[in-house]
Tab-separated table of C-alpha atoms in Angstrom:
chain	number	residue	atom	x	y	z
F	1	MET	CA	54.753	229.896	189.592
F	2	ASN	CA	54.454	225.843	190.001
F	3	LEU	CA	54.854	224.815	186.726
F	4	PHE	CA	58.349	223.871	187.239
F	5	ALA	CA	56.698	222.027	190.176
F	6	LYS	CA	54.724	220.095	187.942
F	7	LEU	CA	56.408	219.427	184.520
F	8	LYS	CA	58.937	217.479	187.092
F	9	ALA	CA	55.791	214.982	188.720
F	10	ARG	CA	54.955	214.421	184.340
F	11	GLU	CA	58.427	213.873	184.532
F	12	ALA	CA	58.122	211.068	187.197
F	13	SER	CA	55.459	209.953	186.159
F	14	GLY	CA	57.243	208.899	182.152
F	15	ALA	CA	54.466	210.424	181.152
F	16	PRO	CA	56.323	213.647	179.479
F	17	ILE	CA	54.005	216.408	177.418
F	18	ARG	CA	54.437	214.926	174.059
F	19	ILE	CA	54.567	217.904	171.415
F	20	GLY	CA	54.258	217.443	167.490
F	21	VAL	CA	56.095	220.601	166.269
F	22	ILE	CA	55.352	222.166	162.206
F	23	GLY	CA	57.970	224.195	161.117
F	24	CYS	CA	61.978	224.465	162.223
F	25	GLY	CA	62.886	227.822	161.615
F	26	LYS	CA	64.518	229.627	164.013
F	27	PHE	CA	61.739	230.869	166.530
F	28	ALA	CA	61.185	226.588	166.555
F	29	SER	CA	65.225	226.094	167.365
F	30	MET	CA	65.706	228.138	169.737
F	31	PHE	CA	62.997	226.088	171.858
F	32	LEU	CA	64.419	223.216	170.580
F	33	ALA	CA	67.496	224.168	172.250
F	34	GLN	CA	65.851	223.964	175.622
F	35	VAL	CA	63.661	220.537	175.600
F	36	PRO	CA	66.519	218.514	176.255
F	37	ARG	CA	67.328	220.805	179.166
F	38	THR	CA	63.211	220.749	180.532
F	39	PRO	CA	61.857	218.047	182.285
F	40	GLY	CA	58.491	216.850	181.462
F	41	LEU	CA	58.625	218.367	177.479
F	42	HIS	CA	58.909	215.069	174.885
F	43	VAL	CA	59.157	216.511	171.028
F	44	ALA	CA	57.783	213.736	169.561
F	45	ALA	CA	57.558	215.339	165.713
F	46	ILE	CA	58.797	218.189	163.982
F	47	ALA	CA	57.164	218.773	160.734
F	48	ASP	CA	59.267	220.894	158.418
F	49	LEU	CA	58.474	221.147	154.401
F	50	ALA	CA	62.683	220.441	154.175
F	51	PRO	CA	63.419	217.539	156.635
F	52	GLU	CA	67.495	218.286	155.675
F	53	ARG	CA	67.397	221.942	156.707
F	54	ALA	CA	66.253	220.851	160.076
F	55	ARG	CA	68.449	218.757	160.477
F	56	ALA	CA	71.371	220.516	159.709
F	57	ASN	CA	68.883	223.188	162.270
F	58	LEU	CA	69.271	220.967	165.157
F	59	ALA	CA	72.745	220.068	164.483
F	60	ARG	CA	73.581	223.507	164.664
F	61	ILE	CA	71.963	223.635	168.392
F	62	GLY	CA	73.608	220.928	169.844
F	63	TRP	CA	71.442	217.991	168.616
F	64	GLU	CA	72.944	214.383	167.865
F	65	ALA	CA	71.612	212.789	165.090
F	66	GLU	CA	70.165	210.207	167.064
F	67	ARG	CA	67.787	212.275	169.215
F	68	SER	CA	66.345	213.077	165.927
F	69	ALA	CA	66.419	210.136	163.648
F	70	ALA	CA	63.044	207.875	164.696
F	71	SER	CA	61.844	205.749	162.095
F	72	GLY	CA	57.641	207.021	162.802
F	73	LEU	CA	55.873	208.196	166.342
F	74	ASP	CA	56.194	204.280	167.611
F	75	ASP	CA	59.826	204.415	167.964
F	76	ALA	CA	60.183	207.871	169.121
F	77	ILE	CA	57.667	207.592	171.693
F	78	ALA	CA	59.323	204.330	172.713
F	79	ARG	CA	62.881	205.544	172.536
F	80	ARG	CA	62.054	208.404	173.865
F	81	ALA	CA	63.219	210.681	169.924
F	82	THR	CA	61.765	212.767	167.650
F	83	TRP	CA	60.350	211.600	164.397
F	84	LEU	CA	61.422	214.549	161.122
F	85	VAL	CA	58.304	214.274	158.589
F	86	GLU	CA	57.292	216.707	155.553
F	87	ASP	CA	53.065	215.779	156.071
F	88	ALA	CA	52.522	218.549	159.150
F	89	MET	CA	48.403	217.312	158.224
F	90	ALA	CA	49.782	213.601	159.295
F	91	MET	CA	51.773	214.455	162.454
F	92	VAL	CA	48.002	216.680	163.632
F	93	ALA	CA	46.167	213.883	163.636
F	94	ASP	CA	47.843	211.536	165.315
F	95	GLN	CA	46.347	211.001	168.926
F	96	ARG	CA	49.133	210.401	170.900
F	97	LEU	CA	50.162	213.867	171.106
F	98	ASP	CA	48.868	216.629	173.590
F	99	VAL	CA	49.846	219.664	172.215
F	100	VAL	CA	50.716	221.123	168.525
F	101	ILE	CA	53.637	224.491	168.086
F	102	GLU	CA	52.764	225.990	165.015
F	103	ALA	CA	55.835	228.089	163.962
F	104	THR	CA	55.975	228.239	160.023
F	105	GLY	CA	55.052	232.114	160.054
F	106	HIS	CA	52.972	231.413	156.716
F	107	PRO	CA	49.630	232.967	157.798
F	108	ALA	CA	47.340	230.642	155.424
F	109	ALA	CA	49.430	227.810	156.811
F	110	GLY	CA	48.943	228.610	160.073
F	111	ILE	CA	45.317	228.684	160.137
F	112	ALA	CA	45.424	225.732	158.499
F	113	HIS	CA	47.493	224.172	160.895
F	114	ALA	CA	45.732	225.221	163.804
F	115	ARG	CA	42.139	223.881	162.437
F	116	ALA	CA	43.361	220.675	162.133
F	117	ALA	CA	45.246	219.880	165.629
F	118	ILE	CA	41.725	222.373	167.192
F	119	ALA	CA	40.017	219.298	165.324
F	120	ALA	CA	42.274	217.219	166.484
F	121	GLY	CA	41.338	217.901	169.942
F	122	LYS	CA	44.959	219.215	170.751
F	123	HIS	CA	46.335	222.771	172.138
F	124	ILE	CA	47.836	225.018	170.492
F	125	VAL	CA	50.234	227.491	170.680
F	126	MET	CA	50.818	229.900	167.656
F	127	VAL	CA	54.040	231.383	167.263
F	128	ASN	CA	52.933	232.453	164.065
F	129	VAL	CA	51.206	235.976	164.909
F	130	GLU	CA	50.866	236.547	161.630
F	131	ALA	CA	47.589	233.995	161.628
F	132	ASP	CA	47.059	235.472	164.662
F	133	ALA	CA	46.294	239.166	163.819
F	134	LEU	CA	44.634	237.641	159.889
F	135	ALA	CA	42.292	235.195	161.808
F	136	GLY	CA	42.834	234.717	165.841
F	137	PRO	CA	39.596	235.433	167.136
F	138	ALA	CA	37.870	232.968	165.302
F	139	LEU	CA	40.181	230.434	165.794
F	140	ALA	CA	40.563	231.295	169.672
F	141	ALA	CA	36.686	230.591	169.676
F	142	GLU	CA	36.789	227.490	167.488
F	143	ALA	CA	39.248	226.085	169.940
F	144	ALA	CA	37.036	227.549	173.005
F	145	LYS	CA	34.308	225.190	171.502
F	146	ALA	CA	36.189	222.490	171.151
F	147	GLY	CA	37.887	222.352	174.705
F	148	VAL	CA	41.201	223.324	173.704
F	149	VAL	CA	43.656	225.727	174.293
F	150	TYR	CA	44.791	227.971	171.742
F	151	SER	CA	47.883	230.335	172.770
F	152	LEU	CA	50.057	232.958	171.933
F	153	ALA	CA	53.751	231.447	172.546
F	154	TYR	CA	55.629	232.698	175.487
F	155	GLY	CA	58.841	234.627	174.975
F	156	ASP	CA	57.468	236.322	171.891
F	157	GLN	CA	56.597	239.706	172.765
F	158	PRO	CA	53.179	239.783	172.476
F	159	ALA	CA	52.660	236.781	175.110
F	160	LEU	CA	54.803	239.369	177.734
F	161	VAL	CA	53.155	242.343	177.106
F	162	CYS	CA	49.956	240.139	178.056
F	163	GLU	CA	51.522	239.134	181.199
F	164	LEU	CA	52.638	242.336	182.311
F	165	VAL	CA	48.798	243.663	181.479
F	166	ASP	CA	47.747	240.518	183.739
F	167	THR	CA	49.645	241.228	186.214
F	168	LEU	CA	48.533	244.442	187.112
F	169	ARG	CA	45.198	243.786	186.779
F	170	ALA	CA	45.294	241.368	188.956
F	171	ALA	CA	47.225	243.397	191.677
F	172	GLY	CA	43.935	246.193	190.874
F	173	PHE	CA	45.923	248.988	188.550
F	174	THR	CA	44.628	250.475	185.898
F	175	VAL	CA	46.454	249.654	182.469
F	176	THR	CA	47.271	253.165	180.488
F	177	ALA	CA	49.385	251.665	177.501
F	178	ALA	CA	51.194	248.451	177.055
F	179	GLY	CA	53.200	247.985	174.114
F	180	LYS	CA	56.831	246.745	172.823
F	181	GLY	CA	60.133	248.427	171.395
F	182	THR	CA	61.386	248.761	167.788
F	183	LYS	CA	63.664	250.663	165.838
F	184	TYR	CA	62.249	253.249	164.443
F	185	LEU	CA	61.770	256.069	161.890
F	186	PRO	CA	58.894	257.250	159.285
F	187	LEU	CA	61.081	256.478	156.170
F	188	TYR	CA	60.769	252.847	157.226
F	189	HIS	CA	57.456	252.572	156.150
F	190	ALA	CA	59.278	252.906	152.941
F	191	SER	CA	61.687	250.428	153.168
F	192	THR	CA	61.621	247.201	150.410
F	193	PRO	CA	63.984	243.828	150.583
F	194	GLU	CA	65.897	245.666	148.150
F	195	THR	CA	66.455	248.986	150.505
F	196	VAL	CA	66.684	246.922	153.906
F	197	TRP	CA	70.376	246.501	154.702
F	198	GLY	CA	71.586	249.861	154.625
F	199	HIS	CA	68.662	250.770	157.329
F	200	TYR	CA	70.574	247.544	159.450
F	201	GLY	CA	73.619	249.284	158.509
F	202	LEU	CA	74.716	245.627	156.989
F	203	SER	CA	75.950	245.109	152.886
F	204	PRO	CA	73.852	242.473	151.156
F	205	GLU	CA	76.643	240.458	150.684
F	206	ALA	CA	77.196	239.799	154.286
F	207	ALA	CA	73.659	240.093	155.065
F	208	ALA	CA	73.538	236.600	152.658
F	209	ALA	CA	76.687	235.392	153.895
F	210	GLY	CA	74.238	235.191	157.354
F	211	GLY	CA	71.447	233.283	155.935
F	212	MET	CA	69.374	236.897	156.403
F	213	ASN	CA	65.778	236.883	154.386
F	214	PRO	CA	65.636	240.274	153.328
F	215	GLN	CA	61.593	240.536	153.542
F	216	MET	CA	61.717	238.524	157.024
F	217	PHE	CA	63.915	241.628	158.355
F	218	ASN	CA	61.579	244.080	156.194
F	219	SER	CA	58.849	243.338	157.895
F	220	PHE	CA	60.548	244.716	161.799
F	221	LEU	CA	61.734	247.587	160.220
F	222	ASP	CA	58.503	248.595	157.695
F	223	GLY	CA	55.850	248.815	160.802
F	224	THR	CA	54.198	245.860	159.960
F	225	LYS	CA	55.728	243.676	161.676
F	226	SER	CA	54.411	246.506	165.196
F	227	GLY	CA	51.394	246.259	163.899
F	228	ILE	CA	50.701	242.638	164.384
F	229	GLU	CA	52.278	241.990	167.492
F	230	MET	CA	50.025	245.323	169.009
F	231	ALA	CA	47.089	243.537	167.097
F	232	ALA	CA	47.438	240.400	169.330
F	233	VAL	CA	47.953	242.394	172.225
F	234	ALA	CA	44.925	244.269	171.503
F	235	ASN	CA	42.291	241.207	170.575
F	236	ALA	CA	44.322	238.988	173.791
F	237	THR	CA	44.140	242.301	176.601
F	238	GLY	CA	41.283	244.516	175.184
F	239	LEU	CA	43.711	247.695	174.880
F	240	ALA	CA	42.335	249.997	172.357
F	241	VAL	CA	44.813	250.693	169.262
F	242	PRO	CA	45.008	253.906	167.739
F	243	GLN	CA	43.139	255.246	164.936
F	244	ASP	CA	45.343	255.541	162.266
F	245	GLY	CA	47.932	253.587	163.698
F	246	LEU	CA	50.479	253.537	165.902
F	247	LEU	CA	52.875	256.681	166.653
F	248	PHE	CA	55.766	254.794	167.512
F	249	PRO	CA	56.904	258.370	169.352
F	250	PRO	CA	60.820	257.865	170.228
F	251	CYS	CA	61.350	257.038	174.644
F	252	GLY	CA	64.088	255.374	176.800
F	253	VAL	CA	62.190	253.220	180.168
F	254	ASP	CA	62.034	256.443	182.257
F	255	ASP	CA	60.547	258.333	179.986
F	256	LEU	CA	57.630	255.368	179.762
F	257	PRO	CA	55.423	256.694	182.536
F	258	LEU	CA	56.341	260.587	181.148
F	259	ILE	CA	55.560	260.079	176.937
F	260	LEU	CA	52.916	257.019	177.546
F	261	ARG	CA	49.845	258.656	179.272
F	262	PRO	CA	47.066	260.911	177.447
F	263	ALA	CA	47.581	263.866	175.453
F	264	SER	CA	45.244	265.182	177.690
F	265	GLU	CA	47.819	265.094	180.730
F	266	GLY	CA	51.348	265.654	178.410
F	267	GLY	CA	51.937	262.526	177.196
F	268	VAL	CA	50.694	261.070	173.529
F	269	LEU	CA	47.889	258.989	174.069
F	270	VAL	CA	44.715	259.738	173.015
F	271	GLY	CA	42.906	258.500	175.547
F	272	ARG	CA	43.679	255.443	178.402
F	273	GLY	CA	44.270	251.890	177.230
F	274	MET	CA	45.840	251.985	174.315
F	275	VAL	CA	48.828	249.523	173.140
F	276	GLU	CA	51.790	252.025	171.842
F	277	VAL	CA	55.201	250.209	170.230
F	278	VAL	CA	58.336	253.130	171.703
F	279	SER	CA	60.689	253.923	169.262
F	280	SER	CA	64.920	253.432	169.765
F	281	LEU	CA	65.656	256.863	167.779
F	282	GLU	CA	65.165	259.770	167.947
F	283	ARG	CA	63.577	261.265	164.800
F	284	ASP	CA	66.901	262.299	163.173
F	285	GLY	CA	68.213	259.215	163.836
F	286	ARG	CA	70.047	260.227	167.315
F	287	CYS	CA	69.805	257.158	169.762
F	288	VAL	CA	67.211	257.094	172.819
F	289	ALA	CA	69.087	256.870	175.698
F	290	ARG	CA	68.009	253.058	177.625
F	291	ASP	CA	65.733	252.385	174.517
F	292	LEU	CA	63.648	249.659	174.938
F	293	ARG	CA	64.271	248.385	171.541
F	294	TRP	CA	63.980	244.593	172.415
F	295	GLY	CA	61.852	244.626	175.357
F	296	VAL	CA	58.291	245.376	176.495
F	297	TYR	CA	56.546	247.749	179.075
F	298	ALA	CA	53.337	248.648	180.453
F	299	VAL	CA	52.161	251.941	182.323
F	300	PHE	CA	50.073	252.017	184.892
F	301	GLU	CA	48.398	254.322	187.509
F	302	GLY	CA	47.932	255.196	191.166
F	303	GLU	CA	44.532	256.021	191.486
F	304	THR	CA	45.336	256.670	194.970
F	305	ASP	CA	47.127	259.366	197.409
F	306	TYR	CA	48.413	256.070	199.465
F	307	VAL	CA	48.938	254.107	196.185
F	308	ARG	CA	51.373	256.890	194.659
F	309	ARG	CA	53.268	257.486	197.375
F	310	CYS	CA	54.044	253.907	197.595
F	311	PHE	CA	55.402	254.348	194.902
F	312	SER	CA	57.749	257.018	195.732
F	313	GLU	CA	58.301	255.011	199.085
F	314	TYR	CA	59.430	252.063	196.897
F	315	GLY	CA	61.278	253.936	193.980
F	316	VAL	CA	58.737	252.736	191.011
F	317	ARG	CA	59.234	255.521	188.232
F	318	THR	CA	56.770	257.864	187.434
F	319	ASP	CA	55.812	260.753	185.671
F	320	PRO	CA	56.264	264.110	187.294
F	321	SER	CA	52.793	263.725	189.022
F	322	GLY	CA	53.514	260.538	190.665
F	323	ARG	CA	49.944	259.275	189.176
F	324	TYR	CA	51.371	257.213	186.248
F	325	GLY	CA	54.280	254.131	186.901
F	326	ALA	CA	55.529	252.043	184.220
F	327	LEU	CA	56.977	248.066	184.076
F	328	TRP	CA	59.392	247.153	181.648
F	329	ARG	CA	61.167	244.343	180.674
F	330	PRO	CA	64.373	245.069	178.529
F	331	TYR	CA	64.646	241.774	176.949
F	332	HIS	CA	63.087	238.472	175.347
F	333	PHE	CA	64.302	235.497	174.874
F	334	ILE	CA	62.365	234.385	172.030
F	335	GLY	CA	62.188	230.677	171.359
F	336	LEU	CA	64.086	229.932	174.521
F	337	GLU	CA	60.929	230.586	176.997
F	338	LEU	CA	58.617	228.782	174.398
F	339	GLY	CA	57.843	225.812	176.867
F	340	VAL	CA	56.380	228.510	179.573
F	341	SER	CA	52.946	228.349	177.081
F	342	VAL	CA	53.159	224.324	176.185
F	343	ALA	CA	53.302	223.591	179.789
F	344	SER	CA	51.107	226.289	180.599
F	345	ALA	CA	48.104	225.045	178.059
F	346	VAL	CA	48.270	221.187	179.346
F	347	LEU	CA	49.329	221.628	182.939
F	348	ARG	CA	47.179	224.421	183.622
F	349	GLY	CA	44.475	224.704	180.174
F	350	GLU	CA	45.655	227.806	180.579
F	351	ALA	CA	46.567	230.256	177.327
F	352	THR	CA	49.551	232.923	177.487
F	353	GLY	CA	48.000	235.365	176.274
F	354	ALA	CA	44.508	234.805	173.123
F	355	PRO	CA	42.631	236.989	171.859
F	356	GLN	CA	38.933	237.105	173.054
F	357	ALA	CA	37.769	239.480	170.412
F	358	PHE	CA	37.943	241.297	167.323
F	359	ARG	CA	39.366	244.492	168.034
F	360	ALA	CA	41.756	245.541	166.214
F	361	ASP	CA	42.844	244.644	162.289
F	362	VAL	CA	46.085	244.906	160.021
F	363	VAL	CA	45.820	246.470	156.992
F	364	SER	CA	47.545	246.317	153.924
F	365	VAL	CA	48.607	250.635	153.359
F	366	ALA	CA	50.766	251.224	149.203
F	367	LYS	CA	54.477	252.152	149.711
F	368	ARG	CA	54.348	253.752	146.378
F	369	ASP	CA	51.853	254.556	143.899
F	370	LEU	CA	50.538	251.130	142.390
F	371	ALA	CA	49.002	250.676	139.221
F	372	ALA	CA	46.420	247.843	138.218
F	373	GLY	CA	47.512	244.653	137.625
F	374	GLU	CA	50.029	244.372	140.109
F	375	VAL	CA	50.998	241.930	142.454
F	376	LEU	CA	51.454	242.702	145.939
F	377	ASP	CA	54.239	241.037	147.721
F	378	GLY	CA	52.889	241.064	151.027
F	379	GLU	CA	54.523	241.219	154.966
F	380	GLY	CA	57.544	242.745	154.356
F	381	GLY	CA	58.299	243.096	150.469
F	382	SER	CA	57.782	246.120	148.031
F	383	THR	CA	54.414	246.573	147.709
F	384	VAL	CA	52.529	247.303	151.002
F	385	TRP	CA	53.247	247.917	154.821
F	386	GLY	CA	50.929	246.479	157.372
F	387	LYS	CA	49.099	249.503	159.925
F	388	VAL	CA	47.361	248.269	163.101
F	389	ILE	CA	44.277	250.303	163.146
F	390	PRO	CA	41.058	249.452	164.930
F	391	ALA	CA	38.827	246.429	163.684
F	392	SER	CA	35.780	248.097	163.296
F	393	ARG	CA	37.671	250.878	161.584
F	394	SER	CA	38.414	248.391	159.499
F	395	LEU	CA	35.418	246.515	158.656
F	396	SER	CA	33.278	249.582	157.965
F	397	LEU	CA	36.092	250.541	155.357
F	398	GLY	CA	36.587	247.326	153.607
F	399	GLY	CA	40.863	246.569	154.424
F	400	LEU	CA	42.827	243.953	153.319
F	401	PRO	CA	44.556	242.499	155.687
F	402	ILE	CA	48.315	242.107	155.562
F	403	GLY	CA	48.077	238.402	156.006
F	404	LEU	CA	46.119	237.773	152.540
F	405	ALA	CA	47.996	240.625	150.640
F	406	HIS	CA	50.924	238.201	149.126
F	407	GLY	CA	50.395	236.843	145.255
F	408	VAL	CA	47.005	239.286	144.656
F	409	ALA	CA	46.972	241.242	142.027
F	410	LEU	CA	44.802	244.401	141.864
F	411	ALA	CA	41.891	245.240	140.035
F	412	ARG	CA	42.809	249.616	140.231
F	413	PRO	CA	45.541	251.807	140.823
F	414	VAL	CA	46.429	252.618	144.807
F	415	ALA	CA	48.335	255.763	145.516
F	416	ALA	CA	50.695	255.876	147.984
F	417	GLY	CA	49.875	256.198	151.517
F	418	SER	CA	46.470	254.924	150.982
F	419	MET	CA	44.763	251.470	152.791
F	420	VAL	CA	44.948	248.695	150.295
F	421	ARG	CA	40.729	247.827	150.212
F	422	TRP	CA	39.474	244.035	148.933
F	423	SER	CA	37.342	246.072	146.380
F	424	ASP	CA	41.099	247.305	144.507
F	425	VAL	CA	42.064	243.467	144.441
F	426	ARG	CA	41.623	240.209	142.761
F	427	ALA	CA	41.135	237.936	145.663
F	428	GLN	CA	41.661	234.971	146.206
F	429	GLU	CA	38.987	232.289	146.909
F	430	ASP	CA	42.010	229.666	148.546
F	431	ALA	CA	41.098	228.714	152.522
F	432	ALA	CA	42.098	231.221	154.234
F	433	THR	CA	40.804	233.554	152.742
F	434	ARG	CA	37.569	232.211	152.695
F	435	TYR	CA	38.011	231.671	156.690
F	436	ARG	CA	38.592	235.200	157.607
F	437	ARG	CA	35.691	236.425	154.908
F	438	ALA	CA	33.359	234.479	157.206
F	439	MET	CA	34.928	235.856	160.455
F	440	GLU	CA	33.909	238.964	158.743
F	441	GLN	CA	31.062	238.434	157.832
F	442	SER	CA	30.053	236.784	161.295
F	443	LEU	CA	30.908	240.416	163.033
F	444	ILE	CA	29.735	242.669	160.788
F	445	ALA	CA	25.916	240.337	161.151
F	446	GLN	CA	26.542	241.153	164.512
F	447	ALA	CA	26.848	244.124	164.676
F	448	ALA	CA	23.813	245.293	162.901
């Protein structure tokens, strides 16, 4: 609770935290909108493959043109301005930056950028949760060996869930369940970029006019993004994931401690200590009362009569037994809160959530019957969606991670609803695939 004081001290010293941002899309733009209002932060460089689009985004959030008009990093540092550059690797290599924010959303690019930042001795804040789900445990281990921080992005739901879990555990509570809310119905698993807007109540024309990417929005709808985010939480906190994927039970905030408790006690969980995502829709499509669509939660236990009495005295929302309580946050600020991760990494040397082990994986599942020769179109596409399962099960079955299910051809047919395996595809031999496969082989060897 002293980050703001530390940031003010950095500002007063004339040595603000120097930041390099990779990718100037929505998440990064929200962070950049707050930078001029936050002491101690200097975004010295922004790398984006489309500099003019980045300039347009900066203008949209209120940056004056002069702020991003630095001719290079020397000029940016001298004038407290920002240098826009296309070459992310050149930016990352400069020793004058303290921390890199990876916000591309592209798994392979995220791995490459994170490894370059770590090799250059820089802290890395991984907005790119897709890359974290694909290879975060290996990246975090690499960062620890190099003596730098690898961190999930505060403001995004996984880091906020990690914060809730850590706070409760630090107070001596056992966490029964933790996760987030979303809009979900079982039929959404088959949604494609061509059908997605109907589920959101939008016309394709209205979505196009708003610049909305159908594949990205479909990833949120078809369950993939929820799986990716819960994999990040499980890997960071040690909470378990269900054997055959998330249940997405309909649940409002008042019922969190009632529904998110073990099935043996009337809830839906197979056991204690699970991640789960709750739906804002009943299975018949009606809206859940007091839903948590935009928020995060944790359910925890009062393990003694005295603690349960305290719950009652102070109005803690509990199940009828009084044993299980709930803590939640109704919404999150996305990139507007990202500065917390930057300050925590540089000023405290602490991550706002980071993988501790490979406990959860997000595997590709066929949305329809797929024929040999078909090319998978990855996260949010029309061929597969991503289901989170225990990493041990994924490794034993040879599941193809969703982060590598783009642009690969099927070697054999895969039935609708079936998991796609490495043996089902003609895998590419790129750097991201090699890195992920090396992580798998290392873990298999350790378990042998």
